[in-house]
CSV table of N, CA and C in Angstrom, one decimal:
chain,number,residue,atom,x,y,z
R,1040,UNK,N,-26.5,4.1,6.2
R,1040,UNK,CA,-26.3,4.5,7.6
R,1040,UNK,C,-25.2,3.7,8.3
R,1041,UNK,N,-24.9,2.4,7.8
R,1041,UNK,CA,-23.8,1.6,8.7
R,1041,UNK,C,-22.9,2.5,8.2
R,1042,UNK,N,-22.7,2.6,6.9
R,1042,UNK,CA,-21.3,2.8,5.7
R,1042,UNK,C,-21.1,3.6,6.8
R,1043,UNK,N,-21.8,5.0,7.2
R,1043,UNK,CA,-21.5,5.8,7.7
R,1043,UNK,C,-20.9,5.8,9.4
R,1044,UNK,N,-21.7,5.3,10.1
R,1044,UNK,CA,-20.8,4.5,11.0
R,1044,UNK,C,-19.6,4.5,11.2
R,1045,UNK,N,-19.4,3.3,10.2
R,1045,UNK,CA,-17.8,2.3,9.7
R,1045,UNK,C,-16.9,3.4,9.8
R,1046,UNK,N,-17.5,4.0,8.8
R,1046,UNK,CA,-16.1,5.0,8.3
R,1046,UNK,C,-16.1,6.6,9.5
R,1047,UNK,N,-16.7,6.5,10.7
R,1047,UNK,CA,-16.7,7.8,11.2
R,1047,UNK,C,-16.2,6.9,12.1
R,1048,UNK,N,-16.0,5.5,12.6
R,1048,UNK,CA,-15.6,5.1,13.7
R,1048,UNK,C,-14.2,4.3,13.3
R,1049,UNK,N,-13.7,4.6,12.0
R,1049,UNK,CA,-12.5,3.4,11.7
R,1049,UNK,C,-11.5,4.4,11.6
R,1050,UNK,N,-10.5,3.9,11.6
R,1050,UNK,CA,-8.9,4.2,11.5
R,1050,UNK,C,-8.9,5.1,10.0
R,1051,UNK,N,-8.4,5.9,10.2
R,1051,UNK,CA,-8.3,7.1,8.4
R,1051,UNK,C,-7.5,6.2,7.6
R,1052,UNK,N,-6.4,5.2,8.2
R,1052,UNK,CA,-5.4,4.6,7.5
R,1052,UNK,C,-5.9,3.2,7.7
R,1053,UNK,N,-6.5,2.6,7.6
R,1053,UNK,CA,-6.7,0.8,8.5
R,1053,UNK,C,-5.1,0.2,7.7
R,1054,UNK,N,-4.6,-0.7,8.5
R,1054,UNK,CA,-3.8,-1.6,7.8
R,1054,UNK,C,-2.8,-2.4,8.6
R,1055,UNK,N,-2.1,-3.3,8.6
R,1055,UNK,CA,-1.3,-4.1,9.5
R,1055,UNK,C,0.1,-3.3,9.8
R,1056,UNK,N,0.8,-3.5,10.6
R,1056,UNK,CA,2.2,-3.1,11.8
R,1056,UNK,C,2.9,-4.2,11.1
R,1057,UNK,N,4.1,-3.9,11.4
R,1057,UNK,CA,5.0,-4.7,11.2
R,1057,UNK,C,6.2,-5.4,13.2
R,1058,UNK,N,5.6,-6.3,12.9
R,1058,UNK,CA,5.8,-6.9,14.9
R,1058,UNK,C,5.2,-6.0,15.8
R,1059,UNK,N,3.9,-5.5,15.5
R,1059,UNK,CA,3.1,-4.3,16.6
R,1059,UNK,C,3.7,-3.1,16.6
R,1060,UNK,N,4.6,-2.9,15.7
R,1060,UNK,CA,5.2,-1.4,15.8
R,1060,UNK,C,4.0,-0.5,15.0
R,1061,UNK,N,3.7,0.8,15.2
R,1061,UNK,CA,3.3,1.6,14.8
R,1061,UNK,C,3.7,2.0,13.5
R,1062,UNK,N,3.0,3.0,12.6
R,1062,UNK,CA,3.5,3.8,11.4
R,1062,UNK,C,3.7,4.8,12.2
R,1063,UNK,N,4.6,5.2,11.3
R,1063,UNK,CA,5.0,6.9,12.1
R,1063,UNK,C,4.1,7.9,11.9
R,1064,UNK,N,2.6,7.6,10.9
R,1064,UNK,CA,1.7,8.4,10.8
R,1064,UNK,C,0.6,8.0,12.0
R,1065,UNK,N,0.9,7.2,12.9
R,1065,UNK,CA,-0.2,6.9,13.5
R,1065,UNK,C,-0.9,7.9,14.0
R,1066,UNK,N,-1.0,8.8,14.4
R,1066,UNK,CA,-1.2,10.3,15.0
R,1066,UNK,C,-1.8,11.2,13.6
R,1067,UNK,N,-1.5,10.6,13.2
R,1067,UNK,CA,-2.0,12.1,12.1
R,1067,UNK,C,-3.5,11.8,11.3
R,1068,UNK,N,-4.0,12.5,10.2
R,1068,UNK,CA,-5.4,11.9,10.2
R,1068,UNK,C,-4.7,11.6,8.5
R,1069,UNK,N,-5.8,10.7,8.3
R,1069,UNK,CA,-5.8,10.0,6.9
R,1069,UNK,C,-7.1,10.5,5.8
R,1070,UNK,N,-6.1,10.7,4.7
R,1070,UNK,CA,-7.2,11.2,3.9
R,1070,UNK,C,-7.4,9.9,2.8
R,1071,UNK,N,-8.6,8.9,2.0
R,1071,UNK,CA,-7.8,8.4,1.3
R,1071,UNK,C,-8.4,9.0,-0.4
R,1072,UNK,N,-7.3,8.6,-1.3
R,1072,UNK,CA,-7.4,9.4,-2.5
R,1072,UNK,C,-7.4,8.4,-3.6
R,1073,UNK,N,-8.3,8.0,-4.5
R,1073,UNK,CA,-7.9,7.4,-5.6
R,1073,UNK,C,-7.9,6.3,-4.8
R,1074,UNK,N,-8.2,5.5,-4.0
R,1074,UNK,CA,-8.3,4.2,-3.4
R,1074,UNK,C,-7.1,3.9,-2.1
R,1075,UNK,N,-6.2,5.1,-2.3
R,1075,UNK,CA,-5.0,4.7,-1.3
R,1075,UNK,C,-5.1,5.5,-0.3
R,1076,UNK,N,-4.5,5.4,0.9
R,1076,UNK,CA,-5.0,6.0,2.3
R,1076,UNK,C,-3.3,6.9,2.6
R,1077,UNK,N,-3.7,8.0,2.9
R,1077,UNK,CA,-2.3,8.6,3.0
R,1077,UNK,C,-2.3,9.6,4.1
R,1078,UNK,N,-1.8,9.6,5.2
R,1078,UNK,CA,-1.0,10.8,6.0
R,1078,UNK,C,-1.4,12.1,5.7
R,1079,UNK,N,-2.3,13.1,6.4
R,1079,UNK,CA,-2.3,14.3,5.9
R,1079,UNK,C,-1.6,15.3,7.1
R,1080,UNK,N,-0.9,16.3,6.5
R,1080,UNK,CA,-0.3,17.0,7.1
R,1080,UNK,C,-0.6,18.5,7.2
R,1081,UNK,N,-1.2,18.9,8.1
R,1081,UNK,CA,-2.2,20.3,8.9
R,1081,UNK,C,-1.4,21.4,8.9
R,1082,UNK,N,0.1,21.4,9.7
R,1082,UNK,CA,0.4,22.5,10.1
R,1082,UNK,C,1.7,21.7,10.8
R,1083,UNK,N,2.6,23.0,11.4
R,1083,UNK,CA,3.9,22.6,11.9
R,1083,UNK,C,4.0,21.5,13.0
R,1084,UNK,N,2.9,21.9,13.8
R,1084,UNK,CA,2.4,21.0,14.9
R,1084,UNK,C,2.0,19.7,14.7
R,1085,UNK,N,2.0,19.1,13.6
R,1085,UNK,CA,1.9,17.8,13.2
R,1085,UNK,C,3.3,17.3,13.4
R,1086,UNK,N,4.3,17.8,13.6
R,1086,UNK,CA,5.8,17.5,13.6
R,1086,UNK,C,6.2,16.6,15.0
R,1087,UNK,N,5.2,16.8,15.9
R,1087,UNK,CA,5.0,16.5,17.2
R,1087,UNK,C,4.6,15.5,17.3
R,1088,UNK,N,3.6,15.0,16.5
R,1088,UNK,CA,2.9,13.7,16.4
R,1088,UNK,C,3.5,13.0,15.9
R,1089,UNK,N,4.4,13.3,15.1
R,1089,UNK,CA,5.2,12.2,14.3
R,1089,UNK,C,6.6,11.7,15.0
R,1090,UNK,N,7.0,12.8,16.5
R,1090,UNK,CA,7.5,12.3,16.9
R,1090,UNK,C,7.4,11.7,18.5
R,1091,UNK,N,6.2,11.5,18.7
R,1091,UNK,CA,5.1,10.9,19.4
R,1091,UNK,C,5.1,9.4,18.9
R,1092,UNK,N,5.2,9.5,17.5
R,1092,UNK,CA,5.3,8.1,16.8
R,1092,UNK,C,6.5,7.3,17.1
R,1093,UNK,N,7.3,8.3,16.5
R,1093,UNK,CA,8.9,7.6,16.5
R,1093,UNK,C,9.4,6.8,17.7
R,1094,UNK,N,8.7,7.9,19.0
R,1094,UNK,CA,9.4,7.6,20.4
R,1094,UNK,C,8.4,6.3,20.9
R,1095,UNK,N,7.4,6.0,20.2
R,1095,UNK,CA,6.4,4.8,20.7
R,1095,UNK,C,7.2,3.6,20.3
R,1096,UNK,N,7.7,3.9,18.8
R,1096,UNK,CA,8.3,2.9,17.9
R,1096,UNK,C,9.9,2.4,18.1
R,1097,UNK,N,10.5,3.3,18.8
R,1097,UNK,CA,11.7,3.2,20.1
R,1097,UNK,C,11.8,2.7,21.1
R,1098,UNK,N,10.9,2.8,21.9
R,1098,UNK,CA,10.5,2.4,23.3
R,1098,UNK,C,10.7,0.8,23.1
R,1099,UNK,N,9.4,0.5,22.0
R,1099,UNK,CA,8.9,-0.7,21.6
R,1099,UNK,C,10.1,-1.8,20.8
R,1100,UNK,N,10.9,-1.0,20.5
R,1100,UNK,CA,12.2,-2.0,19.8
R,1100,UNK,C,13.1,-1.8,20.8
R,1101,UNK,N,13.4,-0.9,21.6
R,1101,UNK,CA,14.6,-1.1,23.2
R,1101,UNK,C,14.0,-2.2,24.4
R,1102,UNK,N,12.6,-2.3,24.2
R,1102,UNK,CA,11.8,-3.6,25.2
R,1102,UNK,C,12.1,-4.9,23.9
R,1103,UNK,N,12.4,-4.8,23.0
R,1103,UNK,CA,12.4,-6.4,22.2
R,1103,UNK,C,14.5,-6.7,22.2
R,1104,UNK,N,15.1,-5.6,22.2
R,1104,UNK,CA,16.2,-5.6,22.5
R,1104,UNK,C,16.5,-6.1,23.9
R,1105,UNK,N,16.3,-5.2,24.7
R,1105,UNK,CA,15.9,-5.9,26.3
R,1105,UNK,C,15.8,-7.3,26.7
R,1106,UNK,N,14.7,-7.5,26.2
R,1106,UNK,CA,14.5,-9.2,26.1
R,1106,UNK,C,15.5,-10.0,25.6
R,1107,UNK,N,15.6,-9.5,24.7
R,1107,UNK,CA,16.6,-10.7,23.5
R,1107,UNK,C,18.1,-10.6,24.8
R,1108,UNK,N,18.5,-9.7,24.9
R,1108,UNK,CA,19.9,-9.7,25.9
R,1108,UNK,C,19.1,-10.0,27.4
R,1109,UNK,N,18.5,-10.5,27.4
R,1109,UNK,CA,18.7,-11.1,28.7
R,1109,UNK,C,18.2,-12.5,28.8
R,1110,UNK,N,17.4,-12.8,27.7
R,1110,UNK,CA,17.5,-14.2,27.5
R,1110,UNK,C,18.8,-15.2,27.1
R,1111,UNK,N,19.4,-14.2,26.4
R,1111,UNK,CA,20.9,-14.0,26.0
R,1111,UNK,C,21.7,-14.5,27.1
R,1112,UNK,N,21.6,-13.7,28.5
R,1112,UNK,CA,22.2,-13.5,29.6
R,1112,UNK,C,21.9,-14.6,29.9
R,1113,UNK,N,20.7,-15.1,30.3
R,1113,UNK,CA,20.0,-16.3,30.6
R,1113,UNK,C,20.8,-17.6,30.0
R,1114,UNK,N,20.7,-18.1,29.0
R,1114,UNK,CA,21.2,-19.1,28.4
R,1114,UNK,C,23.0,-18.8,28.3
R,1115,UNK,N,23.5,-18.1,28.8
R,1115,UNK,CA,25.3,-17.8,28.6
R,1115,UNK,C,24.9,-18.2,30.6
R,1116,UNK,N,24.0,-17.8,30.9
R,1116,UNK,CA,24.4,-18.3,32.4
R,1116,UNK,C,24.2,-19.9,32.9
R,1117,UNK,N,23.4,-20.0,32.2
R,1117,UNK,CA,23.3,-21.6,32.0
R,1117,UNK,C,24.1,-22.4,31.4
R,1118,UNK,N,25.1,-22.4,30.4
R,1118,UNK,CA,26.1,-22.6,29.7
R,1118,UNK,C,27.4,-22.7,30.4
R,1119,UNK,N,27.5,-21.6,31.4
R,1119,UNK,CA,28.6,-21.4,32.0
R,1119,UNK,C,29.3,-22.4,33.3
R,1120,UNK,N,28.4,-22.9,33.9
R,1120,UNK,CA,28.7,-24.6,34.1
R,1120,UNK,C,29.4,-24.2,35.2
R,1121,UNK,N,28.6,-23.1,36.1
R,1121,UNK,CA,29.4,-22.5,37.7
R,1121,UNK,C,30.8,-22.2,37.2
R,1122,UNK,N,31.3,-21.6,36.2
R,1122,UNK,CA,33.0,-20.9,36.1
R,1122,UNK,C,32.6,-19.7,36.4
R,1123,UNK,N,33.4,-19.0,37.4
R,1123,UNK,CA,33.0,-17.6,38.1
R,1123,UNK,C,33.1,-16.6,37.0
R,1124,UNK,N,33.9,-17.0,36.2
R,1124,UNK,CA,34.4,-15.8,34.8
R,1124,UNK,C,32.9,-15.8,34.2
R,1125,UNK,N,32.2,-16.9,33.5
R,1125,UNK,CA,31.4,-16.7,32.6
R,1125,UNK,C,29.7,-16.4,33.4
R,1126,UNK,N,29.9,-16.9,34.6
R,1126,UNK,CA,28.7,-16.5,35.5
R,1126,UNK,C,28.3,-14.9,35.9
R,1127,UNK,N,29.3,-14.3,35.9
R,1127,UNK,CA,29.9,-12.8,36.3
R,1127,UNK,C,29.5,-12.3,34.8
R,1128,UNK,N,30.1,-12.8,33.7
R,1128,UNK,CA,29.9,-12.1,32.8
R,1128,UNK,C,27.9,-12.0,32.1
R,1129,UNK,N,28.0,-13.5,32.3
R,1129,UNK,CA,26.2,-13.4,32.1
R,1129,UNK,C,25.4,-12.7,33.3
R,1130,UNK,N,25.7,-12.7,34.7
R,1130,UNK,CA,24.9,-11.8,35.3
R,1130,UNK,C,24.9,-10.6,34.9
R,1131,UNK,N,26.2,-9.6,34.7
R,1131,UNK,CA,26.5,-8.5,34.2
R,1131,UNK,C,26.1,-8.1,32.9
R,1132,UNK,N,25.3,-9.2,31.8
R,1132,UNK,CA,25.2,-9.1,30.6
R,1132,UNK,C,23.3,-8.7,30.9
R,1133,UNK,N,22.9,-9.6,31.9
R,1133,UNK,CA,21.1,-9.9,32.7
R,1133,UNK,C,21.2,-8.1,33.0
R,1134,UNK,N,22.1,-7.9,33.8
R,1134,UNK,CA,21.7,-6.6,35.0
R,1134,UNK,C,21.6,-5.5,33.7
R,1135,UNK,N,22.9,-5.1,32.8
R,1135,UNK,CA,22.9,-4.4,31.6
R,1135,UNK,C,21.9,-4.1,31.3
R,1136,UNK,N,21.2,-5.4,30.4
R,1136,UNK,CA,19.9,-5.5,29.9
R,1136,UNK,C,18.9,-4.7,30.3
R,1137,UNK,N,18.7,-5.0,31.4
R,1137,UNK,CA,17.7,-4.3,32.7
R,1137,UNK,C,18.1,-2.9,32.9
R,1138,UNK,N,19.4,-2.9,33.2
R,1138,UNK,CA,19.0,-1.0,33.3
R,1138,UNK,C,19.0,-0.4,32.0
R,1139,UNK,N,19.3,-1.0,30.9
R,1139,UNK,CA,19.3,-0.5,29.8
R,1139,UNK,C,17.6,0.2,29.2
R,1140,UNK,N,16.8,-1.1,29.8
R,1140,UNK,CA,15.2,-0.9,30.0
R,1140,UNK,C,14.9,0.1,30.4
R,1141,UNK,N,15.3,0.3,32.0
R,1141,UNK,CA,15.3,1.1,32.5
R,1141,UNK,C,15.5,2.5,32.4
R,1142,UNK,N,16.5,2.7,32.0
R,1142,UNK,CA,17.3,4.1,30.7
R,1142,UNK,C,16.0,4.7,30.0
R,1143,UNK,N,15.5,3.6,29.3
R,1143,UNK,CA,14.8,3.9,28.2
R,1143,UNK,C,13.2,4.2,28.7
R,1144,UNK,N,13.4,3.3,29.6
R,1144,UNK,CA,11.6,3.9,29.8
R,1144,UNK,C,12.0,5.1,30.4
């Protein structure tokens, strides 16, 4: 009765992300065969889900890009030692970042 449980309430694929990103099969259902868990694919409309996937796993790497260039921005503005050139350039590198975010959500 638990077994049954387990397996009607767990993930068709269980398994680790690589930095929280998704599989591109996250959406789809898992069948497993011979001990390995695999992606099954229904009908055309499954094509949807997978890019339901893609766009989670986009999102998710333009927010870690984001970050990285504005921390970026951050430490070039601190560096810059009040010279209007390099201060201009790292605010302008901060703001980028940001609408770039922006863009993408």
């Amino acid at each position: 009765m638990i077994t049954q449980l387990i397996t009607q309430f767990a993930a068709p694929c269980p398994g680790g992300s690589f930095l929280g990103f998704p599989h591109w099969y996250k959406y789809l259902d898992g069948k497993v065969v011979n001990g390995l868990c695999g992606p099954q694919l229904h009908g055309l409309n499954d094509v949807w889900l997978i890019v339901a996937a893609i766009i989670e796993i986009m999102l998710k790497l333009s927010a870690i890009v984001a970050v990285g260039f504005v921390i970026y921005g951050g430490i070039s503005y601190i560096v810059s030692q009040g010279e209007s050139e390099k201060t201009a350039r790292a605010r302008g590198t901060i703001v980028n970042a940001l609408l770039g975010l922006a863009i993408a959500i």
